[in-house]
Short mmCIF file of C-alpha atoms and ligand atoms in Angstrom, two decimals:
data_model
loop_
_atom_site.label_atom_id
_atom_site.label_comp_id
_atom_site.label_asym_id
_atom_site.label_seq_id
_atom_site.Cartn_x
_atom_site.Cartn_y
_atom_site.Cartn_z
CA UNK V 1 -58.06 108.65 80.07
CA UNK V 2 -58.79 105.04 79.32
CA UNK V 3 -61.28 103.38 81.58
CA UNK V 4 -61.10 99.63 82.20
CA UNK V 5 -64.09 97.84 83.62
CA UNK V 6 -61.74 95.06 84.63
CA UNK V 7 -58.08 94.32 84.26
CA UNK V 8 -58.61 91.77 81.47
CA UNK V 9 -60.40 94.40 79.36
CA UNK V 10 -57.22 96.50 79.40
CA UNK V 11 -55.10 93.57 78.27
CA UNK V 12 -57.00 93.13 75.09
CA UNK V 13 -55.87 95.24 72.18
CA UNK V 14 -59.28 95.78 70.61
CA UNK V 15 -62.71 95.02 72.03
CA UNK V 16 -63.61 91.46 71.05
CA UNK V 17 -66.39 90.78 68.59
CA UNK V 18 -68.66 87.80 68.48
CA UNK V 19 -67.69 86.72 64.95
CA UNK V 20 -63.93 87.10 65.16
CA UNK V 21 -63.17 86.28 68.80
CA UNK V 22 -66.02 84.71 70.72
CA UNK V 23 -67.69 82.33 68.26
CA UNK V 24 -64.45 80.38 67.50
CA UNK V 25 -63.90 79.73 71.20
CA UNK V 26 -67.52 78.77 71.86
CA UNK V 27 -67.63 76.52 68.81
CA UNK V 28 -64.46 74.75 69.90
CA UNK V 29 -64.99 74.59 73.65
CA UNK V 30 -68.78 74.45 74.15
CA UNK V 31 -70.69 73.32 71.10
CA UNK V 32 -69.69 69.68 71.22
CA UNK V 33 -72.38 69.55 73.98
CA UNK V 34 -74.24 72.83 73.59
CA UNK V 35 -75.89 72.20 70.21
CA UNK V 36 -79.08 70.65 68.94
CA UNK V 37 -79.19 67.09 70.02
CA UNK V 38 -76.13 67.52 72.30
CA UNK V 39 -75.95 66.52 75.95
CA UNK V 40 -76.32 70.04 77.29
CA UNK V 41 -79.80 71.45 77.96
CA UNK V 42 -79.43 74.41 75.55
CA UNK V 43 -77.55 75.30 72.38
CA UNK V 44 -74.93 78.08 72.20
CA UNK V 45 -75.16 78.47 68.43
CA UNK V 46 -75.81 82.18 67.97
CA UNK V 47 -74.91 85.51 69.60
CA UNK V 48 -78.52 85.67 70.91
CA UNK V 49 -78.03 82.29 72.64
CA UNK V 50 -75.07 83.79 74.50
CA UNK V 51 -76.66 87.17 75.19
CA UNK V 52 -79.78 85.60 76.63
CA UNK V 53 -77.71 83.79 79.25
CA UNK V 54 -74.76 86.14 79.46
CA UNK V 55 -74.64 86.35 83.25
CA UNK V 56 -74.94 82.63 83.86
CA UNK V 57 -72.37 81.91 81.21
CA UNK V 58 -69.99 84.53 82.61
CA UNK V 59 -70.36 82.96 86.06
CA UNK V 60 -69.76 79.42 84.77
CA UNK V 61 -66.66 80.53 82.84
CA UNK V 62 -65.33 82.63 85.71
CA UNK V 63 -65.67 79.89 88.32
CA UNK V 64 -64.39 77.20 85.92
CA UNK V 65 -67.54 75.09 86.16
CA UNK V 66 -67.82 75.15 82.36
CA UNK V 67 -66.46 73.52 80.29
CA UNK V 68 -66.49 70.57 82.70
CA UNK V 69 -62.85 69.74 83.48
CA UNK V 70 -61.61 69.32 87.03
CA UNK V 71 -58.00 68.19 86.92
CA UNK V 72 -55.23 70.62 87.55
CA UNK V 73 -51.81 70.13 86.00
CA UNK V 74 -49.00 71.76 87.95
CA UNK V 75 -46.49 73.96 86.14
CA UNK V 76 -43.79 71.73 84.74
CA UNK V 77 -45.68 68.46 85.33
CA UNK V 78 -45.02 65.82 82.69
CA UNK V 79 -48.48 64.37 83.22
CA UNK V 80 -50.77 66.30 80.92
CA UNK V 81 -54.06 65.18 79.47
CA UNK V 82 -54.94 65.06 75.80
CA UNK V 83 -58.63 65.61 76.44
CA UNK V 84 -58.03 68.66 78.66
CA UNK V 85 -61.17 70.73 78.01
CA UNK V 86 -60.30 73.71 80.17
CA UNK V 87 -60.22 77.19 78.65
CA UNK V 88 -56.87 78.95 78.37
CA UNK V 89 -56.51 82.14 80.38
CA UNK V 90 -56.61 84.09 77.11
CA UNK V 91 -59.81 82.48 75.89
CA UNK V 92 -61.40 83.04 79.29
CA UNK V 93 -60.42 86.69 79.19
CA UNK V 94 -61.86 87.11 75.68
CA UNK V 95 -65.18 85.46 76.58
CA UNK V 96 -65.55 87.49 79.76
CA UNK V 97 -64.59 90.76 78.13
CA UNK V 98 -67.28 90.25 75.50
CA UNK V 99 -69.97 88.95 77.87
CA UNK V 100 -69.30 91.76 80.37
CA UNK V 101 -69.17 94.53 77.76
CA UNK V 102 -72.17 96.81 77.15
CA UNK V 103 -72.09 96.67 73.37
CA UNK V 104 -71.31 92.95 72.81
CA UNK V 105 -70.16 93.78 69.31
CA UNK V 106 -71.13 91.21 66.71
CA UNK V 107 -68.48 91.92 64.05
CA UNK V 108 -68.79 90.41 60.59
CA UNK V 109 -71.15 87.50 61.14
CA UNK V 110 -70.39 86.01 57.74
CA UNK V 111 -66.92 85.24 59.13
CA UNK V 112 -68.17 83.37 62.24
CA UNK V 113 -67.76 79.61 62.20
CA UNK V 114 -70.96 77.90 61.01
CA UNK V 115 -73.15 76.34 63.70
CA UNK V 116 -72.35 72.74 64.49
CA UNK V 117 -74.74 70.29 62.86
CA UNK V 118 -77.22 68.41 64.99
CA UNK V 119 -75.32 65.95 67.17
CA UNK V 120 -75.22 62.49 65.58
CA UNK V 121 -76.92 59.54 67.27
CA UNK V 122 -73.53 58.11 68.16
CA UNK V 123 -70.51 60.12 69.20
CA UNK V 124 -68.29 57.18 68.27
CA UNK V 125 -68.03 55.83 64.70
CA UNK V 126 -71.07 53.86 63.55
CA UNK V 127 -71.03 50.75 65.80
CA UNK V 128 -70.52 47.30 64.33
CA UNK V 129 -72.72 45.81 67.03
CA UNK V 130 -75.23 47.19 69.53
CA UNK V 131 -76.46 45.42 72.66
CA UNK V 132 -79.61 46.81 74.23
CA UNK V 133 -81.19 45.69 77.50
CA UNK V 134 -83.95 43.35 76.38
CA UNK V 135 -86.88 45.01 78.09
CA UNK V 136 -87.48 48.59 79.22
CA UNK V 137 -86.89 49.31 82.93
CA UNK V 138 -89.77 51.15 84.63
CA UNK V 139 -88.52 54.22 86.45
CA UNK V 140 -90.86 55.48 89.09
CA UNK V 141 -91.66 59.14 89.58
CA UNK V 142 -90.35 59.56 93.12
CA UNK V 143 -88.08 58.07 95.76
CA UNK V 144 -84.90 56.12 95.29
CA UNK V 145 -84.40 52.94 93.29
CA UNK V 146 -82.02 50.08 93.99
CA UNK V 147 -79.50 49.33 91.32
CA UNK V 148 -80.97 47.28 88.49
CA UNK V 149 -78.67 44.59 87.10
CA UNK V 150 -79.53 43.32 83.62
CA UNK V 151 -77.58 40.53 81.93
CA UNK V 152 -77.19 40.60 78.18
CA UNK V 153 -75.34 37.67 76.53
CA UNK V 154 -73.01 38.70 73.70
CA UNK V 155 -73.02 35.27 72.03
CA UNK V 156 -69.63 36.06 70.51
CA UNK V 157 -68.02 32.79 69.44
CA UNK V 158 -64.58 34.39 69.19
CA UNK V 159 -62.80 36.92 71.37
CA UNK V 160 -63.46 40.37 69.94
CA UNK V 161 -61.38 43.56 70.09
CA UNK V 162 -63.28 46.72 70.94
CA UNK V 163 -61.74 49.95 69.59
CA UNK V 164 -64.58 52.28 70.49
CA UNK V 165 -67.55 51.98 72.80
CA UNK V 166 -70.42 54.20 73.82
CA UNK V 167 -73.16 53.63 76.40
CA UNK V 168 -76.42 55.43 75.62
CA UNK V 169 -79.40 55.46 77.97
CA UNK V 170 -82.77 56.26 76.42
CA UNK V 171 -84.04 58.13 79.50
CA UNK V 172 -80.91 60.18 80.14
CA UNK V 173 -82.73 62.60 82.46
CA UNK V 174 -83.45 59.82 84.96
CA UNK V 175 -80.21 57.89 84.59
CA UNK V 176 -77.66 58.58 87.26
CA UNK V 177 -75.03 56.29 85.83
CA UNK V 178 -74.60 52.96 84.12
CA UNK V 179 -71.68 50.61 84.61
CA UNK V 180 -71.20 47.80 82.18
CA UNK V 181 -69.23 44.78 83.38
CA UNK V 182 -68.00 42.02 81.10
CA UNK V 183 -68.26 38.59 82.60
CA UNK V 184 -66.43 35.76 80.83
CA UNK V 185 -68.27 32.43 80.88
CA UNK V 186 -65.84 30.81 83.28
CA UNK V 187 -66.14 33.55 85.92
CA UNK V 188 -67.63 32.24 89.11
CA UNK V 189 -68.72 33.75 92.37
CA UNK V 190 -70.35 37.05 92.95
CA UNK V 191 -71.93 38.95 90.11
CA UNK V 192 -69.46 41.44 88.68
CA UNK V 193 -72.02 44.13 89.38
CA UNK V 194 -71.53 43.57 93.12
CA UNK V 195 -67.84 44.24 92.88
CA UNK V 196 -67.02 47.48 91.17
CA UNK V 197 -63.32 46.88 91.21
CA UNK V 198 -63.40 43.96 88.75
CA UNK V 199 -64.71 43.20 85.31
CA UNK V 200 -65.45 46.85 84.58
CA UNK V 201 -65.87 47.33 80.86
CA UNK V 202 -67.65 50.56 80.04
CA UNK V 203 -69.80 53.25 81.67
CA UNK V 204 -72.25 56.01 81.10
CA UNK V 205 -71.59 58.82 83.54
CA UNK V 206 -72.43 62.48 83.18
CA UNK V 207 -69.77 63.99 80.96
CA UNK V 208 -68.53 60.63 79.77
CA UNK V 209 -70.11 57.56 78.27
CA UNK V 210 -67.76 56.76 75.41
CA UNK V 211 -64.19 55.90 74.59
CA UNK V 212 -62.21 55.72 71.37
CA UNK V 213 -58.78 54.17 71.46
CA UNK V 214 -56.21 54.89 68.80
CA UNK V 215 -55.64 52.28 66.10
CA UNK V 216 -52.90 50.45 68.10
CA UNK V 217 -55.15 49.76 71.09
CA UNK V 218 -58.34 47.88 71.87
CA UNK V 219 -60.18 46.22 74.75
CA UNK V 220 -60.75 42.53 74.67
CA UNK V 221 -64.18 41.06 75.10
CA UNK V 222 -63.71 37.33 75.64
CA UNK V 223 -65.95 35.02 73.63
CA UNK V 224 -69.13 34.01 75.36
CA UNK V 225 -69.00 36.99 77.71
CA UNK V 226 -72.14 38.29 79.29
CA UNK V 227 -72.52 42.04 79.66
CA UNK V 228 -73.93 43.06 82.98
CA UNK V 229 -75.57 46.48 82.85
CA UNK V 230 -75.66 47.98 86.34
CA UNK V 231 -78.22 50.74 86.03
CA UNK V 232 -78.69 53.43 88.61
CA UNK V 233 -81.80 55.48 88.19
CA UNK V 234 -82.68 58.66 89.98
CA UNK V 235 -86.42 59.31 89.80
CA UNK V 236 -86.93 62.96 88.80
CA UNK V 237 -90.67 63.54 89.36
CA UNK V 238 -91.88 61.89 86.19
CA UNK V 239 -92.34 58.16 85.72
CA UNK V 240 -90.59 56.94 82.62
CA UNK V 241 -88.90 53.95 81.01
CA UNK V 242 -85.31 53.35 80.02
CA UNK V 243 -83.68 51.06 77.49
CA UNK V 244 -79.94 51.55 77.72
CA UNK V 245 -77.72 50.27 74.96
CA UNK V 246 -74.01 49.93 74.26
CA UNK V 247 -72.50 50.31 70.85
CA UNK V 248 -69.15 48.70 69.98
CA UNK V 249 -66.77 49.39 67.12
CA UNK V 250 -64.62 46.32 66.61
CA UNK V 251 -61.03 46.10 65.41
CA UNK V 252 -60.54 43.75 62.48
CA UNK V 253 -57.33 42.27 63.90
CA UNK V 254 -55.76 42.00 67.31
CA UNK V 255 -54.24 45.34 68.34
CA UNK V 256 -50.64 46.01 69.31
CA UNK V 257 -51.79 46.76 72.85
CA UNK V 258 -54.61 45.35 74.91
CA UNK V 259 -56.27 48.01 77.07
CA UNK V 260 -57.17 46.70 80.52
CA UNK V 261 -59.14 48.40 83.24
CA UNK V 262 -58.72 48.07 86.96
CA UNK V 263 -60.18 49.92 89.92
CA UNK V 264 -58.00 50.93 92.89
CA UNK V 265 -60.53 51.14 95.67
CA UNK V 266 -61.10 51.46 99.38
CA UNK V 267 -64.22 49.53 100.42
CA UNK V 268 -63.35 49.89 104.13
CA UNK V 269 -63.95 53.62 104.12
CA UNK V 270 -65.64 55.05 107.17
CA UNK V 271 -66.54 58.72 107.21
CA UNK V 272 -67.56 60.25 110.54
CA UNK V 273 -70.54 62.65 110.71
CA UNK V 274 -70.08 66.40 110.65
CA UNK V 275 -66.57 66.32 109.26
CA UNK V 276 -65.49 68.72 106.55
CA UNK V 277 -62.19 67.07 105.64
CA UNK V 278 -61.98 63.28 105.90
CA UNK V 279 -59.23 61.50 104.03
CA UNK V 280 -59.32 57.93 102.75
CA UNK V 281 -56.57 56.09 100.91
CA UNK V 282 -55.82 52.98 98.94
CA UNK V 283 -53.07 51.70 96.73
CA UNK V 284 -52.27 49.11 94.13
CA UNK V 285 -48.95 47.47 93.37
CA UNK V 286 -48.25 47.47 89.66
CA UNK V 287 -48.40 43.78 88.72
CA UNK V 288 -45.97 44.21 85.81
CA UNK V 289 -44.33 47.04 83.90
CA UNK V 290 -47.38 48.90 82.73
CA UNK V 291 -48.43 52.09 80.99
CA UNK V 292 -51.36 53.94 82.42
CA UNK V 293 -53.47 55.52 79.70
CA UNK V 294 -56.16 57.29 81.70
CA UNK V 295 -57.81 57.81 85.06
CA UNK V 296 -61.48 57.94 86.06
CA UNK V 297 -61.95 58.94 89.73
CA UNK V 298 -65.24 57.78 91.23
CA UNK V 299 -66.71 59.07 94.48
CA UNK V 300 -70.21 60.12 95.43
CA UNK V 301 -71.70 63.38 96.65
CA UNK V 302 -69.40 63.81 99.62
CA UNK V 303 -66.35 63.49 97.40
CA UNK V 304 -64.32 66.68 97.55
CA UNK V 305 -60.97 66.00 95.97
CA UNK V 306 -58.99 63.13 94.47
CA UNK V 307 -55.31 62.68 93.93
CA UNK V 308 -53.10 59.81 92.78
CA UNK V 309 -49.38 59.65 93.22
CA UNK V 310 -46.32 57.45 93.47
CA UNK V 311 -43.20 57.92 95.53
CA UNK V 312 -39.96 58.69 93.78
CA UNK V 313 -36.77 59.18 95.77
CA UNK V 314 -38.95 59.70 98.84
CA UNK V 315 -40.97 62.50 97.22
CA UNK V 316 -44.54 62.41 96.03
CA UNK V 317 -44.95 62.50 92.27
CA UNK V 318 -48.51 63.52 91.52
CA UNK V 319 -50.06 61.51 88.70
CA UNK V 320 -53.45 63.21 88.67
CA UNK V 321 -54.83 65.97 90.84
CA UNK V 322 -58.56 66.74 90.93
CA UNK V 323 -58.80 69.40 93.61
CA UNK V 324 -62.48 70.10 93.02
CA UNK V 325 -64.08 66.71 92.49
CA UNK V 326 -67.62 67.06 91.14
CA UNK V 327 -69.94 64.13 91.42
CA UNK V 328 -71.96 65.42 88.47
CA UNK V 329 -69.03 65.08 86.13
CA UNK V 330 -67.24 61.78 86.32
CA UNK V 331 -64.76 62.37 83.63
CA UNK V 332 -62.05 60.27 82.18
CA UNK V 333 -58.67 61.98 82.15
CA UNK V 334 -56.54 60.67 79.27
CA UNK V 335 -52.79 61.16 79.40
CA UNK V 336 -51.17 62.89 76.41
CA UNK V 337 -48.22 60.51 76.97
CA UNK V 338 -49.02 57.21 78.63
CA UNK V 339 -47.47 56.94 82.06
CA UNK V 340 -44.76 54.31 82.44
CA UNK V 341 -44.96 52.51 85.78
CA UNK V 342 -42.51 49.75 86.65
CA UNK V 343 -43.49 46.45 88.24
CA UNK V 344 -43.82 46.61 92.01
CA UNK V 345 -44.46 50.36 92.14
CA UNK V 346 -47.17 51.38 94.56
CA UNK V 347 -49.79 53.60 93.00
CA UNK V 348 -51.56 55.51 95.72
CA UNK V 349 -54.95 57.17 95.61
CA UNK V 350 -56.29 59.57 98.13
CA UNK V 351 -59.84 60.93 98.35
CA UNK V 352 -61.07 63.70 100.61
CA UNK V 353 -64.70 63.71 101.67
CA UNK V 354 -66.78 66.58 102.99
CA UNK V 355 -69.46 65.22 105.29
CA UNK V 356 -70.37 68.65 106.71
CA UNK V 357 -73.44 70.77 106.24
CA UNK V 358 -71.26 73.18 104.23
CA UNK V 359 -71.29 70.67 101.38
CA UNK V 360 -74.51 71.58 99.59
CA UNK V 361 -74.57 68.17 97.83
CA UNK V 362 -74.43 66.30 101.15
CA UNK V 363 -77.67 64.41 101.73
CA UNK V 364 -77.13 63.98 105.52
CA UNK V 365 -74.14 65.40 107.44
CA UNK V 366 -75.27 63.62 110.63
CA UNK V 367 -74.73 60.17 109.05
CA UNK V 368 -71.65 58.00 109.47
CA UNK V 369 -70.99 56.95 105.94
CA UNK V 370 -69.64 53.61 104.67
CA UNK V 371 -69.06 52.04 101.28
CA UNK V 372 -72.26 51.39 99.42
CA UNK V 373 -74.06 51.68 96.14
CA UNK V 374 -76.58 54.38 96.79
CA UNK V 375 -75.62 57.98 96.25
CA UNK V 376 -76.11 58.49 100.00
CA UNK V 377 -73.34 55.92 100.62
CA UNK V 378 -69.80 56.55 99.48
CA UNK V 379 -67.15 55.07 97.29
CA UNK V 380 -63.54 55.79 96.53
CA UNK V 381 -62.35 54.23 93.29
CA UNK V 382 -59.62 55.27 90.90
CA UNK V 383 -60.25 53.38 87.71
CA UNK V 384 -57.26 53.16 85.40
CA UNK V 385 -57.02 52.07 81.80
CA UNK V 386 -53.58 50.54 81.26
CA UNK V 387 -51.59 48.28 79.01
CA UNK V 388 -48.64 46.01 79.63
CA UNK V 389 -45.33 47.60 78.67
CA UNK V 390 -44.16 44.30 77.23
CA UNK V 391 -47.18 42.91 75.46
CA UNK V 392 -47.42 39.19 75.81
CA UNK V 393 -46.89 37.50 72.45
CA UNK V 394 -50.24 36.64 71.02
CA UNK V 395 -51.50 34.80 67.99
CA UNK V 396 -52.97 37.21 65.48
C1 HEC Z 401 -68.97 68.01 77.85
C2 HEC Z 401 -70.15 68.73 77.58
C3 HEC Z 401 -70.20 70.24 77.81
C4 HEC Z 401 -69.26 71.17 77.40
C5 HEC Z 401 -68.02 70.96 76.60
C6 HEC Z 401 -69.77 72.44 77.90
N1 HEC Z 401 -70.95 72.24 78.57
FE1 HEC Z 401 -72.03 73.67 79.54
N2 HEC Z 401 -73.31 72.24 80.23
C7 HEC Z 401 -73.28 70.92 79.88
C8 HEC Z 401 -74.38 70.23 80.55
C9 HEC Z 401 -74.72 68.76 80.42
C10 HEC Z 401 -75.04 71.17 81.31
C11 HEC Z 401 -76.27 70.98 82.24
C12 HEC Z 401 -75.89 70.28 83.49
C13 HEC Z 401 -75.22 71.20 84.43
O1 HEC Z 401 -75.66 72.34 84.63
O2 HEC Z 401 -74.23 70.75 85.07
C14 HEC Z 401 -74.36 72.45 81.09
C15 HEC Z 401 -74.70 73.64 81.68
C16 HEC Z 401 -74.15 74.88 81.35
C17 HEC Z 401 -74.57 76.14 81.89
C18 HEC Z 401 -75.65 76.33 82.94
C19 HEC Z 401 -75.01 76.25 84.29
C20 HEC Z 401 -75.91 76.84 85.36
O3 HEC Z 401 -75.31 77.18 86.38
O4 HEC Z 401 -77.11 76.90 85.16
C21 HEC Z 401 -73.83 77.11 81.29
C22 HEC Z 401 -73.90 78.60 81.55
C23 HEC Z 401 -72.90 76.45 80.38
N3 HEC Z 401 -73.14 75.08 80.45
C24 HEC Z 401 -71.99 77.07 79.61
C25 HEC Z 401 -70.98 76.44 78.88
C26 HEC Z 401 -69.95 77.16 78.16
C27 HEC Z 401 -69.85 78.68 78.02
C28 HEC Z 401 -69.16 76.18 77.63
C29 HEC Z 401 -67.92 76.38 76.82
C30 HEC Z 401 -66.95 77.38 77.25
C31 HEC Z 401 -69.70 74.87 78.02
N4 HEC Z 401 -70.81 75.10 78.79
C32 HEC Z 401 -69.14 73.65 77.68
C33 HEC Z 401 -72.35 70.30 79.07
C34 HEC Z 401 -71.22 70.91 78.53
#
């Protein structure tokens, strides 16, 4: 009689081997980060690397915490994401069958994909220009730090078109996130850094930190703009210094489409203490016919889920659904097909917050929580990258 340790083991024709079955999946789905010089804390380059951590890896794969990807696409939904990093059910089954097996057969190792080379210094193409904060910021060993705002003039004498960008902190272990705002010379009033809905240009967040647009798209950086680096440090026991930089790859000519970014946000949020499910909402009216290219939901540690939708014939059409929002992974979700939205359409966002003791990331369930910059405060922002459906004629 055949014995199956688990159902998925029965579904596989032959027991998987490392070389033929496991390594190709790991190389494709994990090693972008889990390699020498990558963002993950350990490499997954050999069978030994996997065997050493088999139980932790099996747990992470089973509960979908790795690879980091938190959006769910409903059966039949037209709104899929081209950077969807989630494992297919078949790949999950293969990995788990091998990790959970006693023998963990290696197979013919000469047929396994070669290990990924050491991660390059830049994940984007080699930048044309790099702006670094002019002096290192001292990060203390303990406690919390207020946001640090550093202005870096670009001194561009012409508007430039940015096709790729990447934000790279030097002390990644103590950097919570970095937002980079572009402030044109004529902008008046409050510093862009005080208003996260406007002027947003680029960001370093766990799991993100870069963007490459296709050759028809670019983001405009107006001449004379100042970049405002809003740096949020989280002291981690060891005093250190950080010098964050941003690298830009420029387009030689104006693109077909200008990529713009806007945040849909709810700065009036008010979350009562000891509440497991508190909902906040906001919306934006599409100012023109637009195409949404991507979403980046932003909440803090009480953030539990995020959804965006529009109404069509009275029904909700879900545009993005992140049922298990994870503060540690503020990902950008890029549509496979840009989403057409006609002028005047209301785009709704809805965030659910868990301010109960059940939420292990919650710093203080007894606190009434309002909008604010510290991790202990909250935010609800849905950043979208979009372009105008009818690009305004522009001199090339
Ligand atoms: C986008 C980058 C990225 C990808 C892709 C990725 N990881 Fe990770 N992984 C990380 C980072 C960063 C950490 C450490 C931070 C953390 O634990 O959240 C991590 C942590 C882990 C951990 C430790 C978690 C724990 O509970 O201690 C495991 C196990 C893991 N990854 C396995 C995998 C596997 C298996 C894959 C592929 C199927 C994968 N990861 C894909 C970046 C990534």
